[in-house]
Coordinates of C-alpha atoms and ligand atoms in Angstrom, one line a residue:
Chain A
M1 CA 14.7 -49.8 -5.2
R2 CA 13.1 -48.2 -2.1
L3 CA 11.3 -44.8 -2.3
T4 CA 9.8 -42.4 0.5
V5 CA 6.3 -41.5 -1.1
A6 CA 4.1 -39.0 0.9
G7 CA 6.0 -40.1 3.9
T8 CA 5.9 -43.8 3.5
Q9 CA 8.9 -45.9 2.5
K10 CA 8.0 -48.7 0.1
D11 CA 10.0 -51.0 -2.6
Y12 CA 9.3 -50.2 -6.3
E13 CA 10.7 -51.7 -9.5
D14 CA 14.0 -49.9 -11.0
G15 CA 13.3 -47.5 -13.8
L16 CA 10.0 -46.2 -12.7
T17 CA 9.3 -42.8 -13.9
V18 CA 7.2 -40.1 -11.9
A19 CA 4.2 -40.7 -14.4
K20 CA 4.1 -44.4 -13.6
L21 CA 4.6 -43.7 -9.8
I22 CA 1.4 -41.4 -10.1
E23 CA -0.6 -44.3 -11.8
I24 CA 0.7 -46.8 -9.2
E25 CA -0.3 -44.6 -6.5
N26 CA -3.7 -43.9 -7.8
V27 CA -2.8 -40.2 -7.3
E28 CA -6.1 -38.0 -7.3
T29 CA -6.8 -35.7 -10.1
P30 CA -3.4 -36.8 -11.7
A31 CA -3.4 -34.1 -14.4
Y32 CA -3.1 -31.3 -11.7
V33 CA -0.9 -32.8 -9.2
T34 CA 2.4 -31.1 -8.3
V35 CA 5.2 -33.2 -7.6
S36 CA 8.5 -33.0 -5.8
V37 CA 11.6 -35.1 -5.9
N38 CA 13.9 -34.7 -3.1
D39 CA 12.9 -31.1 -2.4
E40 CA 12.9 -30.1 -5.9
F41 CA 9.6 -29.6 -8.1
A42 CA 9.5 -31.8 -10.9
A43 CA 8.5 -29.8 -14.0
S44 CA 5.0 -30.8 -15.1
G45 CA 6.1 -31.7 -18.8
T46 CA 8.9 -34.2 -17.3
F47 CA 6.9 -36.7 -15.6
E48 CA 7.1 -39.5 -18.3
T49 CA 11.0 -38.9 -18.5
T50 CA 12.0 -38.3 -15.1
V51 CA 13.2 -41.7 -13.6
L52 CA 13.4 -42.2 -10.0
K53 CA 16.2 -43.6 -8.1
D54 CA 16.7 -45.7 -5.1
G55 CA 16.4 -43.3 -2.0
D56 CA 14.1 -40.4 -3.7
I57 CA 11.9 -38.9 -1.6
I58 CA 8.5 -37.9 -3.4
E59 CA 5.8 -35.7 -2.3
F60 CA 2.5 -35.2 -4.3
L61 CA 0.8 -31.5 -3.6
Y62 CA -2.7 -31.4 -4.5
F63 CA -5.2 -28.3 -5.2
M64 CA -7.3 -28.1 -2.7
G65 CA -9.9 -25.2 -3.3
G66 CA -12.7 -25.1 -0.5
G67 CA -12.8 -22.6 2.3
Q68 CA -16.0 -21.0 2.4
Chain B
M1 CA 8.7 -5.6 31.8
A2 CA 7.6 -3.1 29.4
S3 CA 5.0 -0.5 31.0
A4 CA 1.7 -1.9 31.9
M5 CA 0.4 1.8 32.3
A6 CA -1.4 1.9 29.0
F7 CA -3.4 -1.2 29.6
T8 CA -6.7 -0.6 31.7
N9 CA -7.6 -3.0 34.5
E10 CA -10.2 -4.7 32.2
Q11 CA -7.7 -5.2 29.6
L12 CA -5.0 -6.8 32.1
E13 CA -8.0 -9.1 32.8
R14 CA -9.5 -9.8 29.3
Y15 CA -5.8 -10.7 28.1
S16 CA -4.5 -12.1 31.3
R17 CA -3.9 -15.6 29.8
H18 CA -1.6 -13.9 27.0
I19 CA 0.0 -11.5 29.1
I20 CA 1.2 -14.4 31.2
L21 CA 3.0 -15.8 28.3
S22 CA 6.6 -15.0 28.2
E23 CA 6.4 -15.1 24.4
V24 CA 3.4 -12.5 24.5
S25 CA 3.8 -10.5 27.7
I26 CA 2.5 -6.7 27.8
K27 CA 4.9 -6.2 24.8
G28 CA 3.1 -8.8 22.7
Q29 CA -0.2 -7.7 23.6
K30 CA 0.3 -4.1 22.6
K31 CA 1.6 -5.4 19.0
L32 CA -1.7 -7.5 18.8
L33 CA -3.7 -4.6 19.6
A34 CA -1.8 -2.4 17.1
A35 CA -2.0 -5.0 14.5
K36 CA -4.4 -4.9 11.3
V37 CA -5.4 -8.3 9.9
L38 CA -7.7 -8.9 6.8
I39 CA -9.7 -11.9 6.3
I40 CA -11.0 -12.4 2.8
G41 CA -14.1 -14.8 3.1
A42 CA -16.4 -15.0 6.2
G43 CA -17.1 -18.7 5.9
G44 CA -15.7 -22.1 7.0
L45 CA -11.9 -20.9 7.3
G46 CA -12.6 -17.2 8.0
A47 CA -15.2 -17.8 10.7
P48 CA -13.0 -19.5 13.1
A49 CA -9.9 -17.1 12.2
A50 CA -11.9 -13.9 12.8
L51 CA -13.4 -15.4 16.2
Y52 CA -9.9 -16.3 17.6
L53 CA -8.4 -13.0 16.0
A54 CA -11.2 -10.9 17.6
A55 CA -10.9 -12.5 21.0
A56 CA -7.0 -12.2 20.7
G57 CA -7.5 -8.3 20.7
I58 CA -6.2 -7.9 17.2
G59 CA -7.1 -4.0 17.2
T60 CA -8.2 -4.0 13.5
I61 CA -9.7 -6.8 11.6
G62 CA -11.2 -6.4 8.1
V63 CA -13.7 -8.9 6.8
A64 CA -14.5 -9.3 2.9
D65 CA -17.2 -11.2 1.7
A66 CA -19.8 -10.5 -0.7
D67 CA -22.4 -13.2 0.5
A68 CA -25.3 -13.3 2.8
V69 CA -25.7 -16.2 5.4
D70 CA -27.5 -19.2 4.0
L71 CA -28.9 -22.1 5.9
S72 CA -26.2 -24.6 4.3
N73 CA -23.5 -22.2 5.8
L74 CA -24.5 -23.1 9.5
Q75 CA -22.8 -26.6 9.4
R76 CA -19.4 -25.1 9.9
Q77 CA -19.6 -21.1 9.7
V78 CA -19.6 -20.8 13.2
I79 CA -19.4 -16.8 13.5
H80 CA -23.3 -17.0 11.9
T81 CA -26.1 -17.9 13.8
T82 CA -29.7 -19.0 12.6
Q83 CA -30.8 -15.6 13.4
D84 CA -28.5 -14.4 10.9
L85 CA -29.9 -16.0 8.0
G86 CA -30.0 -13.5 5.0
K87 CA -28.1 -11.1 6.9
A88 CA -24.6 -9.8 5.2
K89 CA -22.0 -12.1 6.2
T90 CA -19.5 -9.2 6.8
L91 CA -22.1 -7.5 9.2
S92 CA -23.1 -10.9 11.1
A93 CA -19.3 -11.6 11.8
Q94 CA -18.9 -8.1 12.7
E95 CA -21.6 -8.2 15.4
T96 CA -20.3 -11.6 16.7
M97 CA -16.6 -10.4 16.8
L98 CA -17.8 -7.2 18.6
A99 CA -19.7 -9.1 21.1
I100 CA -16.8 -11.2 22.0
N101 CA -14.5 -8.0 22.2
P102 CA -16.1 -4.6 21.8
E103 CA -12.6 -2.8 22.2
I104 CA -11.4 -4.0 18.6
T105 CA -12.3 -2.3 15.0
V106 CA -14.1 -4.5 12.6
K107 CA -14.1 -3.3 9.2
P108 CA -16.8 -4.9 6.7
Y109 CA -16.0 -5.2 3.1
Q110 CA -19.3 -6.4 1.4
T111 CA -17.5 -7.3 -1.7
F112 CA -16.2 -10.0 -3.9
V113 CA -12.3 -9.7 -4.2
S114 CA -11.5 -8.8 -7.8
A115 CA -8.3 -7.6 -9.8
D116 CA -10.0 -4.3 -9.5
N117 CA -10.3 -3.8 -5.7
V118 CA -7.6 -6.4 -4.3
M119 CA -4.6 -4.0 -4.3
S120 CA -6.8 -1.3 -2.3
L121 CA -8.5 -4.0 0.1
I122 CA -5.0 -5.3 1.4
D123 CA -3.3 -1.9 1.5
G124 CA -2.7 -0.9 5.2
Y125 CA -3.0 -4.5 6.5
D126 CA -0.2 -6.3 8.4
F127 CA -1.2 -9.9 7.5
I128 CA -4.1 -11.4 5.2
I129 CA -6.0 -14.7 5.8
D130 CA -7.2 -16.3 2.4
G131 CA -10.3 -17.8 3.5
T132 CA -11.9 -18.0 0.0
D133 CA -13.2 -21.1 -1.8
N134 CA -12.4 -20.8 -5.1
F135 CA -9.1 -20.9 -7.3
P136 CA -9.4 -17.8 -9.1
A137 CA -9.5 -15.9 -5.9
K138 CA -6.6 -17.7 -4.3
F139 CA -4.4 -17.2 -7.2
L140 CA -5.5 -13.5 -7.0
I141 CA -4.8 -13.1 -3.4
N142 CA -1.5 -14.8 -3.7
D143 CA -0.3 -12.5 -6.9
A144 CA -1.7 -9.2 -4.7
C145 CA 0.2 -10.1 -1.6
V146 CA 3.5 -10.9 -3.5
L147 CA 3.0 -7.7 -5.7
A148 CA 2.1 -5.5 -2.6
Q149 CA 4.8 -7.6 -0.5
K150 CA 2.3 -8.7 2.4
P151 CA 2.3 -11.8 4.2
F152 CA -0.6 -14.2 4.0
S153 CA -1.9 -17.4 5.1
H154 CA -3.4 -19.6 2.3
A155 CA -5.6 -22.6 2.8
G156 CA -8.1 -25.0 1.5
I157 CA -10.6 -27.5 2.8
I158 CA -12.4 -30.4 1.3
R159 CA -14.2 -33.5 2.7
F160 CA -12.0 -34.6 5.7
K161 CA -8.7 -33.0 4.4
G162 CA -7.3 -29.5 4.8
Q163 CA -4.0 -27.8 4.3
L164 CA -2.2 -24.4 4.6
M165 CA 0.9 -22.6 4.0
T166 CA 2.4 -19.2 4.8
Y167 CA 3.7 -16.6 2.5
V168 CA 6.3 -14.1 3.8
P169 CA 7.9 -12.1 1.4
G170 CA 11.6 -12.8 0.5
S171 CA 11.5 -15.9 2.5
G172 CA 10.2 -18.8 0.9
P173 CA 7.8 -19.8 -1.9
C174 CA 4.3 -18.5 -2.7
Y175 CA 1.2 -20.4 -3.7
R176 CA 2.0 -19.9 -7.5
C177 CA 5.4 -21.5 -7.0
V178 CA 3.6 -24.7 -6.1
F179 CA 0.6 -24.6 -8.0
K180 CA 1.4 -22.7 -11.4
E181 CA -2.3 -21.6 -12.5
P182 CA -5.8 -22.4 -11.5
P183 CA -7.1 -25.6 -12.7
P184 CA -9.9 -25.7 -15.3
P185 CA -13.4 -25.0 -14.0
D186 CA -14.6 -28.5 -12.5
A187 CA -11.5 -30.2 -13.0
V188 CA -10.9 -30.5 -9.2
P189 CA -14.0 -30.8 -7.0
T190 CA -14.8 -27.9 -4.7
C191 CA -16.4 -27.9 -1.3
R192 CA -20.0 -27.8 -2.5
Q193 CA -19.7 -30.6 -4.8
A194 CA -17.5 -32.8 -2.6
G195 CA -18.7 -31.8 0.8
V196 CA -16.5 -30.8 3.6
I197 CA -16.7 -31.9 7.4
G198 CA -17.6 -28.6 9.6
A199 CA -15.0 -29.1 12.0
M200 CA -12.2 -29.0 9.4
G201 CA -13.0 -25.2 9.0
G202 CA -12.3 -25.0 12.6
V203 CA -9.1 -26.8 12.7
I204 CA -7.5 -25.2 9.5
G205 CA -9.1 -21.4 10.1
S206 CA -7.8 -21.6 13.7
L207 CA -4.3 -22.5 12.4
Q208 CA -4.4 -19.5 10.1
A209 CA -5.3 -17.2 13.1
M210 CA -2.3 -19.0 14.8
E211 CA 0.0 -18.1 12.0
A212 CA -1.1 -14.4 12.0
I213 CA -0.7 -13.8 15.9
K214 CA 2.8 -15.6 15.6
Y215 CA 3.6 -13.3 12.8
I216 CA 2.7 -10.3 14.6
L217 CA 4.3 -11.4 17.9
G218 CA 7.4 -12.4 15.5
K219 CA 7.8 -15.3 17.6
G220 CA 8.0 -19.3 16.7
D221 CA 8.4 -20.7 13.0
L222 CA 6.0 -19.9 10.6
L223 CA 4.6 -22.1 7.8
N224 CA 6.7 -20.2 5.0
G225 CA 8.2 -22.9 2.9
W226 CA 5.9 -25.7 4.5
L227 CA 2.7 -26.8 3.3
L228 CA 1.0 -28.5 6.5
T229 CA -1.7 -31.1 5.5
Y230 CA -4.2 -32.6 7.7
D231 CA -6.3 -35.9 7.0
A232 CA -8.9 -36.4 9.7
L233 CA -9.7 -39.5 8.6
K234 CA -6.2 -41.0 9.3
M235 CA -5.8 -38.5 12.0
E236 CA -2.6 -37.5 10.5
F237 CA -0.8 -34.1 10.1
R238 CA 2.2 -33.8 7.8
K239 CA 4.6 -30.9 7.3
I240 CA 5.8 -31.1 3.5
K241 CA 8.7 -29.0 2.5
L242 CA 8.1 -26.6 -0.6
P243 CA 11.0 -25.5 -3.0
V244 CA 11.0 -22.0 -4.2
N245 CA 10.4 -21.9 -7.7
E246 CA 12.8 -19.6 -9.4
S247 CA 10.8 -19.4 -12.6
C248 CA 7.5 -18.6 -10.6
A249 CA 5.3 -16.2 -13.0
V250 CA 4.9 -13.8 -10.0
C251 CA 7.7 -14.3 -7.5
G252 CA 10.4 -15.6 -9.7
K253 CA 13.4 -14.1 -11.1
R254 CA 11.8 -12.8 -14.4
P255 CA 8.0 -12.4 -13.4
S256 CA 5.5 -12.2 -16.1
I257 CA 2.8 -11.1 -13.7
T258 CA 3.0 -7.6 -12.7
R259 CA -0.6 -6.7 -11.8
P260 CA -3.4 -8.8 -10.3
L261 CA -5.4 -11.1 -12.9
D262 CA -9.0 -12.4 -12.7
Y263 CA -9.7 -15.7 -14.0
E264 CA -12.7 -16.5 -15.3
Q265 CA -14.4 -19.6 -13.6
A266 CA -17.5 -20.7 -11.8
V267 CA -17.0 -20.4 -8.1
C268 CA -18.2 -22.8 -5.1
D269 CA -20.5 -21.2 -2.8
L270 CA -21.6 -17.7 -4.6
K271 CA -25.5 -17.3 -4.2
Ligands
ZN1 ZN1 6.1 -17.9 -6.4

C-alpha cells in the first residue's frame, strides 16, 4: 500500500500500525511524538492498534522546546 | 484614503514603505501604532521579533524576561550587544528598540512568567509572542492565552530546525490540542543541550513578528490550524494541518484546566 508520510509518498506492507511506522521511520523521541492520520489526531494509546490503510496521510508532530 | 493629518512628516517618512502597501496604508499603520504586543522571552526568538515590531511602529511592546545578557546569548540574540553583558535583557532590549524607533513605548517586565503573574502580564495586550525556551512556560502561556481569549504565536527552535503555530481564539487548535502536556524533564533535548544555529531564531522569530503584524492589520492568512516547520539543512518549509482536539484539557468541550498551572521542570537557559 502507498502512504504519504511527512509529505513523502512511499510503499509499505499492508497491515502496518502507527506504532510500527514510527519504528520504521526512526522517529525521534518516539514516546513523545504526536501523530495525525488524515488530519485527525491518533490518540496516544492507540498507536499499537491503529492499522493504516492505502492512501492514508500521516504527519509526525514533534515537541520543540528551544527559543531563548 | 483615510486622513494622513494625524501623521507627522517624520512618521510619513519613517513608515513610507508600509504606507505604500495597499494592505497597510495609513489606516493599517494607525492600527500598528495603536497595537500592544507582549513578547515573553527576549532571547533567540524574542530578539528578532522585538526588533521588527519596534521598527514597524507597534505602539506598545512589552518585553518579559528575568535573565541578564550572557556571552553565550550573543551568537543568536541580536538585540543585545557585547557591551550589554550582565545587563538585564529587558533593559538591553528596550534600549535597542528605542534606538531604532524612539516613538514607541517599551514596557520591560524583569520577571519569569509564572502561574501567579501570567494573567496580569498578558492583560491589556492584543497579541502575545511566546519566545520562551522551556515546556512549562510554553504550556503556561498557551493556557493563559486560551483562558483570557488572547491570540498568540507559539514557536520552538533547536539545532537546524524550527516550527511555529498561531492560536486565534475560537478559530482552530491551541498548543495543548497538539501536545497534551509537557514531556518529562530531559526527555526531549533543549537548545542548551543540543545547540541551535543562530540564524534559526532570526527566521522563526521574524515569522512570529509577521503573524503579529498580520493579525493586527487583519490581512492575509494566519497559522491558526497549521504548524509551519522549517528544516534548514534540507532547506524545506512544510505547512502541516492541525486538527482541533475536542477533548483538549484547556480549549476542549469539557476543559479540566480553568486556571494557569506551573509545571516543575528544569529549564534550559536560566542562569
Ligand atoms: Zn486546545
